[in-house]
Structures are given as C-alpha cells and as structure tokens.
Tab-separated table of N, CA and C and ligand atoms in Angstrom:
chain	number	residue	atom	x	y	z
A	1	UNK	N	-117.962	-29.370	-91.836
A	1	UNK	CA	-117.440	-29.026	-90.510
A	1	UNK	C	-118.352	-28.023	-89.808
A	2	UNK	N	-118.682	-26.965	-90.126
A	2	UNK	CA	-120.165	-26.056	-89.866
A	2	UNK	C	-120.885	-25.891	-90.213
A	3	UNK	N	-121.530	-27.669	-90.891
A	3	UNK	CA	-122.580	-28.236	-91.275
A	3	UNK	C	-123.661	-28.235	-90.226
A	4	UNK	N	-123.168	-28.646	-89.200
A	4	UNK	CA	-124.078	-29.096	-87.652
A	4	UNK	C	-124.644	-27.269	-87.393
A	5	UNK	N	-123.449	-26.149	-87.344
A	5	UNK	CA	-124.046	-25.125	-86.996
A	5	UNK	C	-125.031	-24.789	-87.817
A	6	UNK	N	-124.541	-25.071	-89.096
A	6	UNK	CA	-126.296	-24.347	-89.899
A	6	UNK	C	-127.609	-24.996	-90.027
A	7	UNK	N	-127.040	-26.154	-89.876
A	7	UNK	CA	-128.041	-27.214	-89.380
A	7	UNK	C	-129.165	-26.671	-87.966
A	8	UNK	N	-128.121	-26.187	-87.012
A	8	UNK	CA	-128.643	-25.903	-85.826
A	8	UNK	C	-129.463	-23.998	-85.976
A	9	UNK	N	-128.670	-23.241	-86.824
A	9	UNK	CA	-129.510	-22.092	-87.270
A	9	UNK	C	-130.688	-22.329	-87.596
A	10	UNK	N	-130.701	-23.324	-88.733
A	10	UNK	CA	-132.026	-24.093	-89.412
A	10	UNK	C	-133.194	-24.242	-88.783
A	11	UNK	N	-133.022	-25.016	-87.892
A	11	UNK	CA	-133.438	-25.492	-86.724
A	11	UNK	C	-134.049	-24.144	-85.737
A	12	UNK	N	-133.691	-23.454	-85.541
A	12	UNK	CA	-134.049	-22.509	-84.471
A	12	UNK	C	-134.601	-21.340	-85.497
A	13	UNK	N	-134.703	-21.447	-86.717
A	13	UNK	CA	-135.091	-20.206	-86.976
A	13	UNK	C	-136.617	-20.839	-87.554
A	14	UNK	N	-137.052	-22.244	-87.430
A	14	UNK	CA	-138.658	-22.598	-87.770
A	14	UNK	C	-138.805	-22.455	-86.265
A	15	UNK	N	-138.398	-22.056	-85.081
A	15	UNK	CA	-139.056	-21.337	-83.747
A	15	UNK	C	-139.188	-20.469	-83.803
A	16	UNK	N	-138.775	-18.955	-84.877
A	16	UNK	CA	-138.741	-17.387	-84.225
A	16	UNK	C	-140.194	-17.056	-84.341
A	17	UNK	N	-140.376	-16.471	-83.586
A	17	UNK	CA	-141.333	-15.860	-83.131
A	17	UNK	C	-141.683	-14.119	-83.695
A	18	UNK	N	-141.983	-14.167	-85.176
A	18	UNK	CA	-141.834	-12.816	-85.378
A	18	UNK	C	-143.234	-12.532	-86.277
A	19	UNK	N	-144.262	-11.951	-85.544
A	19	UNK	CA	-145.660	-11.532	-86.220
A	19	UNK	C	-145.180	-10.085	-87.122
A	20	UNK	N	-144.888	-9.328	-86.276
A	20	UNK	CA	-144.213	-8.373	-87.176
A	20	UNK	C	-143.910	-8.090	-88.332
A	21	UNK	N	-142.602	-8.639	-88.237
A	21	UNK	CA	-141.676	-8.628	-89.650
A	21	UNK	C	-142.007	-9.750	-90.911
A	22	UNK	N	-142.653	-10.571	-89.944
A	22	UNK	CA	-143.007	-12.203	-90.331
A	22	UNK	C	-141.291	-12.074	-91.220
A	23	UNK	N	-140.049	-11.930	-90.519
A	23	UNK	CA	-139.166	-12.659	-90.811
A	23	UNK	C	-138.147	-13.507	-90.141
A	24	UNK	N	-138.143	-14.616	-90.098
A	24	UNK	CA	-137.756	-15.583	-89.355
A	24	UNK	C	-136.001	-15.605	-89.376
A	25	UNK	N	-135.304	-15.812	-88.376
A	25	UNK	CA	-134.183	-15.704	-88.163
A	25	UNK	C	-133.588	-16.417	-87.196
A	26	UNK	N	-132.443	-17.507	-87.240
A	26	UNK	CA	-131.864	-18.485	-86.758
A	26	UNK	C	-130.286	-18.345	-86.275
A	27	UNK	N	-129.686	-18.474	-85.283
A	27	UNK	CA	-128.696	-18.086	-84.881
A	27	UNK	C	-128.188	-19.550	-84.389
A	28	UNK	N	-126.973	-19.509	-84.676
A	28	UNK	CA	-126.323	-20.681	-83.786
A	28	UNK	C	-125.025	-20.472	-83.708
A	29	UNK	N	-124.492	-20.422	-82.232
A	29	UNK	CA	-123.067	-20.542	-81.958
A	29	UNK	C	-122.471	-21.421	-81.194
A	30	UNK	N	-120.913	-21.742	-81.799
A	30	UNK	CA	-120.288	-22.532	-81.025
A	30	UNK	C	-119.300	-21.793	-80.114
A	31	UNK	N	-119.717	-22.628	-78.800
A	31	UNK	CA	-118.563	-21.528	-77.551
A	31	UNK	C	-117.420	-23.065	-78.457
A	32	UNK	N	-116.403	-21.871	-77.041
A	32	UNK	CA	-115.099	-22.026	-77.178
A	32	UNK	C	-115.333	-24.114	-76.778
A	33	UNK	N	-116.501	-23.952	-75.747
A	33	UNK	CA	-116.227	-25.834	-74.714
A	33	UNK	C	-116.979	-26.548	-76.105
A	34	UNK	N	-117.039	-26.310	-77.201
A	34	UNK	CA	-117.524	-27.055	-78.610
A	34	UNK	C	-118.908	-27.268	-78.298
A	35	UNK	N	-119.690	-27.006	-77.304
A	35	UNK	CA	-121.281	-27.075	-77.557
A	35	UNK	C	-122.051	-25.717	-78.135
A	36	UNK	N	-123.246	-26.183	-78.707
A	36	UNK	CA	-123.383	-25.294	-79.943
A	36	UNK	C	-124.698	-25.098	-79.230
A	37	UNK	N	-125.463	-23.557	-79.091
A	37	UNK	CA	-126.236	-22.754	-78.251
A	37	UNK	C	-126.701	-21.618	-79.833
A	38	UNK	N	-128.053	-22.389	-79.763
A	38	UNK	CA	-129.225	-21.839	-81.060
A	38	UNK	C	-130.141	-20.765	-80.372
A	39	UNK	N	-130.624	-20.022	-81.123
A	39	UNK	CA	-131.457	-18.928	-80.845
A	39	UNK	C	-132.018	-18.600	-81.943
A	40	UNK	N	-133.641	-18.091	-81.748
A	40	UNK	CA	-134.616	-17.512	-82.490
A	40	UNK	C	-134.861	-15.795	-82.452
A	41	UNK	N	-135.439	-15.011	-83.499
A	41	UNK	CA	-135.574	-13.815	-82.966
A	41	UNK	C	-137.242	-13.642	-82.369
A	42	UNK	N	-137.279	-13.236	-81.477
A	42	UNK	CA	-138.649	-13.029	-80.649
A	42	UNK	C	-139.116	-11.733	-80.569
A	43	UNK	N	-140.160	-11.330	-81.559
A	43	UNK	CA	-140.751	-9.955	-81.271
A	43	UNK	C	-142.058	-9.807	-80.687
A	44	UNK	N	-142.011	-8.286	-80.307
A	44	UNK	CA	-142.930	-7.538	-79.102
A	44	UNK	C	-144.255	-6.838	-80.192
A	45	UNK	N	-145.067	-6.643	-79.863
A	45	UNK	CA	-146.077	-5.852	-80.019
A	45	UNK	C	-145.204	-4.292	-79.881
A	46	UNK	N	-145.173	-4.273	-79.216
A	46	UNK	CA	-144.121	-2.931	-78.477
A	46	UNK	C	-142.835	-3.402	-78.953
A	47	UNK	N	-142.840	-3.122	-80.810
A	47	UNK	CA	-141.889	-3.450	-81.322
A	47	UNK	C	-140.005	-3.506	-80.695
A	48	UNK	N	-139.638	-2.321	-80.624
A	48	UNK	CA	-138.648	-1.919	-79.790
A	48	UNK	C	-138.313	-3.378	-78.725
A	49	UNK	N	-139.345	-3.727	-78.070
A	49	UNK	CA	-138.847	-4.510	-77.344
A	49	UNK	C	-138.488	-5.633	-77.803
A	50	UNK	N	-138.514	-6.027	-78.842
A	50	UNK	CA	-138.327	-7.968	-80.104
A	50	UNK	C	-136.743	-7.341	-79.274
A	51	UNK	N	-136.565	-8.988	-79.798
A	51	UNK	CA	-134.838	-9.290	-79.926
A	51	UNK	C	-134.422	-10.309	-80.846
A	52	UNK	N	-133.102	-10.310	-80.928
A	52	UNK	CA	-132.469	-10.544	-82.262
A	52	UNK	C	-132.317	-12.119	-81.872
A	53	UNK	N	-132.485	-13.473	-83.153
A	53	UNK	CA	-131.865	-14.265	-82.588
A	53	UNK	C	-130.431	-14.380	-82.313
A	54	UNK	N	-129.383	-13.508	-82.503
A	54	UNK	CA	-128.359	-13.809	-82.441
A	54	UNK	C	-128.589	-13.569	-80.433
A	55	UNK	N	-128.923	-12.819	-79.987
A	55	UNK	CA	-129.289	-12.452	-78.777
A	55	UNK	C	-130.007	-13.623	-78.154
A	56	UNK	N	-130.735	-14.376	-78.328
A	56	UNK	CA	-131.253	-15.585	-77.707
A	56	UNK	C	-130.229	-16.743	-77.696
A	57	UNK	N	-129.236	-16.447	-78.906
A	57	UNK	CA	-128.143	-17.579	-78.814
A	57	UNK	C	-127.270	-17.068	-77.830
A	58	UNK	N	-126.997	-15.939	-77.932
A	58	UNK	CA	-126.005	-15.747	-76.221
A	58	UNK	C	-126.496	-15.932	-75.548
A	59	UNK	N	-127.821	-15.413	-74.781
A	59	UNK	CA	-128.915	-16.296	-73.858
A	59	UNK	C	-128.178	-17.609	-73.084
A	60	UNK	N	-128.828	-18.550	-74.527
A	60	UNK	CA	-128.367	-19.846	-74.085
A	60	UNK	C	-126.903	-20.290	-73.337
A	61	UNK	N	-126.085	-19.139	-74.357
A	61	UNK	CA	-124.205	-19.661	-74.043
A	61	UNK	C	-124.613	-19.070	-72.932
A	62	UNK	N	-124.948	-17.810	-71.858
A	62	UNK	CA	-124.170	-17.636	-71.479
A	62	UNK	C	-124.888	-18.298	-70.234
A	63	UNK	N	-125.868	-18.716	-70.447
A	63	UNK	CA	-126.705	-19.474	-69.108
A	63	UNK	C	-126.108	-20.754	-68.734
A	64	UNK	N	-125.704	-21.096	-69.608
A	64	UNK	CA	-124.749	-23.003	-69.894
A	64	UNK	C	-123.477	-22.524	-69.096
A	65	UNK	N	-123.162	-21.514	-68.975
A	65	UNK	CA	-121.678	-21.054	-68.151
A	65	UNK	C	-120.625	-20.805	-68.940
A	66	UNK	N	-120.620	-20.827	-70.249
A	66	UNK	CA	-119.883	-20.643	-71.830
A	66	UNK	C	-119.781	-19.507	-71.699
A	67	UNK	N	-118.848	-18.430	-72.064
A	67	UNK	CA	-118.554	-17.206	-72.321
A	67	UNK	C	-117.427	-16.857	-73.398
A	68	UNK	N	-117.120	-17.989	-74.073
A	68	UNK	CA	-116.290	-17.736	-75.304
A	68	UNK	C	-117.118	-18.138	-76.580
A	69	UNK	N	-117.008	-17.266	-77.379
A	69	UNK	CA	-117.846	-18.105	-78.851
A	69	UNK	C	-116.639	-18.196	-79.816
A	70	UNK	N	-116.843	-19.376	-80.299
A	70	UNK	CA	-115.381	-20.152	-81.475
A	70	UNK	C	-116.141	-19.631	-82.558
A	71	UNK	N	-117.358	-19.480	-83.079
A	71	UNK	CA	-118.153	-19.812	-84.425
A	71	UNK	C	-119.664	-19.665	-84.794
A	72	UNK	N	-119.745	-18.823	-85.407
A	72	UNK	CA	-121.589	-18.129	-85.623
A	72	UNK	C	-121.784	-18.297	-86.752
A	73	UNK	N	-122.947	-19.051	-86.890
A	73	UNK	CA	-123.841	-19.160	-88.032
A	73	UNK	C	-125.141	-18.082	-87.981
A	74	UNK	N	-125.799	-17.542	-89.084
A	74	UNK	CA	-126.802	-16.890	-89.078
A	74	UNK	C	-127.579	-17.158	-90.528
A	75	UNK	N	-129.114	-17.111	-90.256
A	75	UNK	CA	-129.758	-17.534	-91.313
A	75	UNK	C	-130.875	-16.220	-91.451
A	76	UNK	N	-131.623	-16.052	-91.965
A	76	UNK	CA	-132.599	-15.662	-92.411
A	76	UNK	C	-133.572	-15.902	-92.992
A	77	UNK	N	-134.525	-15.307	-93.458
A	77	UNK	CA	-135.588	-16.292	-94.646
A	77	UNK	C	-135.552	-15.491	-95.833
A	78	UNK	N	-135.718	-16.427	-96.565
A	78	UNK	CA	-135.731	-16.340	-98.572
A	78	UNK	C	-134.502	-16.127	-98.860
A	79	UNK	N	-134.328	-14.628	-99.233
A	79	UNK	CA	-133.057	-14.883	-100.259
A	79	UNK	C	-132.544	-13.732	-99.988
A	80	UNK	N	-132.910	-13.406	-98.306
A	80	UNK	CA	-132.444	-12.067	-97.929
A	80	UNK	C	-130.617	-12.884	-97.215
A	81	UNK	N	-129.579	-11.613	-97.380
A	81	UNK	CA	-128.469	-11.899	-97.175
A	81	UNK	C	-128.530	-11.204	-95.537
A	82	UNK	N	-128.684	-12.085	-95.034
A	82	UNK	CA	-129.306	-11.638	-93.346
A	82	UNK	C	-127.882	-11.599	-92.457
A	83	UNK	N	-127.137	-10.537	-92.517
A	83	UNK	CA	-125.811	-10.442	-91.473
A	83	UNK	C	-126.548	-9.573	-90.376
A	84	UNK	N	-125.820	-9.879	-89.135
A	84	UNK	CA	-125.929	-9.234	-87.581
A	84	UNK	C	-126.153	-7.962	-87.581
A	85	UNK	N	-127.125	-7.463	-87.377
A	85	UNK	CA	-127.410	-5.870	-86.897
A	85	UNK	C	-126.191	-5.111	-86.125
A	86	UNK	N	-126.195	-4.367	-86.032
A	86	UNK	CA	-125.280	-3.456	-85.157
A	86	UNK	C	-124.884	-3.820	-83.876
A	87	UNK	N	-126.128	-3.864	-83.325
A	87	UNK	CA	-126.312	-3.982	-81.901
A	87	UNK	C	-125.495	-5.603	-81.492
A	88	UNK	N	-125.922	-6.522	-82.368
A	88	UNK	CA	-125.382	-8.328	-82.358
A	88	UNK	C	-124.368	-8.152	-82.464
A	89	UNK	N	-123.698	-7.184	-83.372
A	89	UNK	CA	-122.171	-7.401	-83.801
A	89	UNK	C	-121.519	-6.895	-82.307
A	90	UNK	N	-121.904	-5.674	-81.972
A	90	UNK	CA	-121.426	-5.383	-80.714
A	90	UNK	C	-121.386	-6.641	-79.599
A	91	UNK	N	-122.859	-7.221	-79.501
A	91	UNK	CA	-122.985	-8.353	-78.356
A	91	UNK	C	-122.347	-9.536	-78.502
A	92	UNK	N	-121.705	-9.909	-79.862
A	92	UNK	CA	-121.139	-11.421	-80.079
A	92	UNK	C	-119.757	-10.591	-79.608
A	93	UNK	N	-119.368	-10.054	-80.337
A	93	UNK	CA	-117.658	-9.236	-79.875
A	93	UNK	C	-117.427	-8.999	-78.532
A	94	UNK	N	-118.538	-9.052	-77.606
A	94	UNK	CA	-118.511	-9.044	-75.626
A	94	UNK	C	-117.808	-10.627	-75.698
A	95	UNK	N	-118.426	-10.886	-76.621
A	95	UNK	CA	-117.488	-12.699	-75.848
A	95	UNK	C	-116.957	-13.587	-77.090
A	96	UNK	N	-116.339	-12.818	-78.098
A	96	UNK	CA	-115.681	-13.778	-79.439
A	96	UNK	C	-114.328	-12.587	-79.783
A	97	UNK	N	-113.720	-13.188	-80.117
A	97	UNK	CA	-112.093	-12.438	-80.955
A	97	UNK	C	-112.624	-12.234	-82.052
A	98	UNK	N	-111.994	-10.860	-82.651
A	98	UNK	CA	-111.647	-10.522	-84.020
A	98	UNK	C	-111.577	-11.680	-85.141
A	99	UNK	N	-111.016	-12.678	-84.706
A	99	UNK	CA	-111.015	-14.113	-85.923
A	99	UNK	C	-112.190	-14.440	-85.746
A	100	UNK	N	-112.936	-14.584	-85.354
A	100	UNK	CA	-114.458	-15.688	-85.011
A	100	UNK	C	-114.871	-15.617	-86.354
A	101	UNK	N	-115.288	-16.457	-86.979
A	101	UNK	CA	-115.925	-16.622	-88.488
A	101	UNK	C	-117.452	-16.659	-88.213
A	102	UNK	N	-118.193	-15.945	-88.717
A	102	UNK	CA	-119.729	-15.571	-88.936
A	102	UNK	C	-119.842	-16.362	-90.203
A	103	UNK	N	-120.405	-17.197	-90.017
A	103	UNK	CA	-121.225	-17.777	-91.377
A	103	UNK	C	-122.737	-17.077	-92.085
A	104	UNK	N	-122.599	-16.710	-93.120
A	104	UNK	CA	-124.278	-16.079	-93.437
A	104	UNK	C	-124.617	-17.032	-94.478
A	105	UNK	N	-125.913	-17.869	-93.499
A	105	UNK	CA	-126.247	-18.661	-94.466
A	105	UNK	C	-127.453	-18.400	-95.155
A	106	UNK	N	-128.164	-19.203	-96.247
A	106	UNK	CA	-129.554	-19.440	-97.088
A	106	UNK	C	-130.118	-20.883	-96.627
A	107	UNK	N	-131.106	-21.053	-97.652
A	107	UNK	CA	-131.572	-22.540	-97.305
A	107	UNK	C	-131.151	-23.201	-98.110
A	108	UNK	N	-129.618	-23.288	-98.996
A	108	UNK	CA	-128.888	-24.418	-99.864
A	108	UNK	C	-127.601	-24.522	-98.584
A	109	UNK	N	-127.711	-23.114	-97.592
A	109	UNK	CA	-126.505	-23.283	-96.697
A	109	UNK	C	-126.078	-22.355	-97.039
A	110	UNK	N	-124.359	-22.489	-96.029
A	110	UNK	CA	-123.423	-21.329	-96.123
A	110	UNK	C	-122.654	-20.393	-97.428
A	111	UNK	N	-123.248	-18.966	-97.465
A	111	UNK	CA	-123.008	-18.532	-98.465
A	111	UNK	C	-121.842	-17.758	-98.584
A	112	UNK	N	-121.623	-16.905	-97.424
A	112	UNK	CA	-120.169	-15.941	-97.051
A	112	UNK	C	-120.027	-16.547	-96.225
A	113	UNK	N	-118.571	-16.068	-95.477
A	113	UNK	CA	-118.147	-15.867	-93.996
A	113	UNK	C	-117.162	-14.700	-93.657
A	114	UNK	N	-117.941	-14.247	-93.033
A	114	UNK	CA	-116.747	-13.242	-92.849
A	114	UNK	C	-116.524	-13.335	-91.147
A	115	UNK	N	-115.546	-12.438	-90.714
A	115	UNK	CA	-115.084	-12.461	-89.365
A	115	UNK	C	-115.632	-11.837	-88.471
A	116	UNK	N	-115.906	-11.968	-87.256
A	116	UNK	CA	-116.294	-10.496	-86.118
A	116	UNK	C	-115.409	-9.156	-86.577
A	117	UNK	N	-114.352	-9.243	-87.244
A	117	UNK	CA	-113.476	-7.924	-87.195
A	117	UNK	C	-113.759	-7.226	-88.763
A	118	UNK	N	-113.809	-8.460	-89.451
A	118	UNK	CA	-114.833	-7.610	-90.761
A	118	UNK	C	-116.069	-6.700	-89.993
A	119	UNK	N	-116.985	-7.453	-89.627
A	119	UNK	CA	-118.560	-7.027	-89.319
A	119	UNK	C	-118.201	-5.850	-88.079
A	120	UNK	N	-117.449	-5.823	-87.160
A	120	UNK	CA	-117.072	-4.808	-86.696
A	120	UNK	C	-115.564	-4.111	-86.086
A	121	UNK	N	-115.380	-3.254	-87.199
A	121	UNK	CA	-113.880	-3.228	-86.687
A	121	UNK	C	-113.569	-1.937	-86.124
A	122	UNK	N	-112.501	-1.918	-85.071
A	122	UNK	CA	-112.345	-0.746	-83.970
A	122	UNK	C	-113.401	-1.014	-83.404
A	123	UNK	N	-113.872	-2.244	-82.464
A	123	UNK	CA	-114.883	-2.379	-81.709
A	123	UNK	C	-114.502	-1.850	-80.425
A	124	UNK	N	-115.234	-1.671	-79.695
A	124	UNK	CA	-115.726	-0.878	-78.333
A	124	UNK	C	-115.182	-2.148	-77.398
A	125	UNK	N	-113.996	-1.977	-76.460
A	125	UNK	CA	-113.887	-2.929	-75.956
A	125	UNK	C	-113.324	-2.425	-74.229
A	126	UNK	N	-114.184	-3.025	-73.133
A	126	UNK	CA	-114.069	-2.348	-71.602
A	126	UNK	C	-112.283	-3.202	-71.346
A	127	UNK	N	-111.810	-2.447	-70.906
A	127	UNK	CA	-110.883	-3.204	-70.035
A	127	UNK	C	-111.306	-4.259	-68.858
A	128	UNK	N	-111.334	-5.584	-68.829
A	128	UNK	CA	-111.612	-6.469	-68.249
A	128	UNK	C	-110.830	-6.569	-66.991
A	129	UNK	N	-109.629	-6.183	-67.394
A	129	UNK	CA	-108.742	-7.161	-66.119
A	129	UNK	C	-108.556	-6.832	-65.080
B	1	THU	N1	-133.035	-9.961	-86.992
B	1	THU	C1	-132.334	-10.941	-86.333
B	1	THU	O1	-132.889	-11.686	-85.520
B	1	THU	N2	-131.008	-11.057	-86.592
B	1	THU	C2	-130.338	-10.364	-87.555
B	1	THU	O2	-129.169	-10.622	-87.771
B	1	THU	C3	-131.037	-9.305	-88.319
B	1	THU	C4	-132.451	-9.034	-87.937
B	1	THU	C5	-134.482	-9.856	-86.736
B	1	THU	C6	-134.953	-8.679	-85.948
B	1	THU	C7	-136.416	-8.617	-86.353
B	1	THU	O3	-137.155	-9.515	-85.551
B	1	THU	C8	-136.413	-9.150	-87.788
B	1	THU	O4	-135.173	-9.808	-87.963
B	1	THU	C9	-136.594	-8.090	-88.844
B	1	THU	O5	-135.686	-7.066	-88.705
C-alpha cells in the first residue's frame, strides 16, 4: 500500500544533489487529493543554504495546489536510519495532522513508521482561522 511511496522516495533520492555530504536523500509524500509529490535534497557550496529533500517534496505539493499531506516516506543512503531533521518535522506539521505516518525507509524498504506527533510533539502551531 506505501509501496508506490517508497518506490517514489527511491526514485528521487538517485536525483539529490549533494557534493557535500555525498548523502543522498529521497522524500515522497502523499497529499490528502492521493497524488504523490517526490523531492531530493539539494546542497549549496554555501552550505547553510542546501535543503532538505523533505523540503523539495513540499515544493512540489504545494505548487500542484495540495496543502494537506496523508503520508511521508523518507529514505536515505546505506544503512543510515535517516528520520526528518528538526526543521522538516516542523515544515511537514505546517500541512499534515498529528496521525500522518512517516515511513523511514532503507533499500530492502520500509523499516519504522512513526507519526508526525511522535517526531514532533507539542508542535508550534499559528492559529489559522
Ligand atoms: N537531509 C535530508 O534531506 N533529509 C533528512 O531527513 C535528513 C538530512 C539531508 C541534508 C543534507 O543535504 C544531508 O542530508 C546531510 O545532512
């Protein structure tokens, strides 16, 4: 069932763009309208400035007009257990609920999952309405 998303992490993380770290990282989420919006991480010379792929996958959602995410996959390379930085956990939680399941996958596939409210809980949240 979130075969296709890690499939689609997979997929976007032989694009990242990282001389740096030389570590490659694949993001894929499903909004709420079931289309699934992949991202690579892209770094700077002027380190500071790289970004995360989980950040190129909102990119995509939120350019498509998507602003709900149902479901995040995240990959990494080798046999590192690659969960969302600080900063991602904050930026997926701008547009996913406390339930949203984070998949952290390898290259056999999905290894945990835990929730946005595991990865950040008592999140920072603006009054919208
Ligand atoms: N990175 C991501 O793209 N997503 C994560 O969840 C963790 C870290 C990137 C940032 C940087 O380009 C490289 O991994 C090494 O930290």
């Amino acid at each position: 069932m979130s075969r296709d998303l890690f499939e689609a992490a997979l997929a976007a993380r032989a694009k990242a763009y990282a001389p740096a770290s030389q570590f490659s990282v694949g993001a894929a989420i499903r909004g709420r309208n079931g289309k699934i919006y992949a991202g690579c991480n892209i770094e700077n010379a002027a380190y500071p400035e790289g970004w995360c792929a989980e950040t190129s996958a909102i990119s995509h959602m939120v350019m498509d007009g998507e602003q709900s995410i149902a479901e995040v996959c995240v990959i990494g390379t080798g046999d590192v257990f690659c969960t969302p930085c600080g900063g991602c956990r904050q930026r997926l939680a701008e547009f996913g609920s406390a339930d949203v399941p984070v998949h952290i996958a390898k290259d056999s596939g999905i290894v945990e999952t835990f929730t946005l409210g595991d990865l950040l809980p008592a999140s920072f949240e603006l009054d919208r309405s």
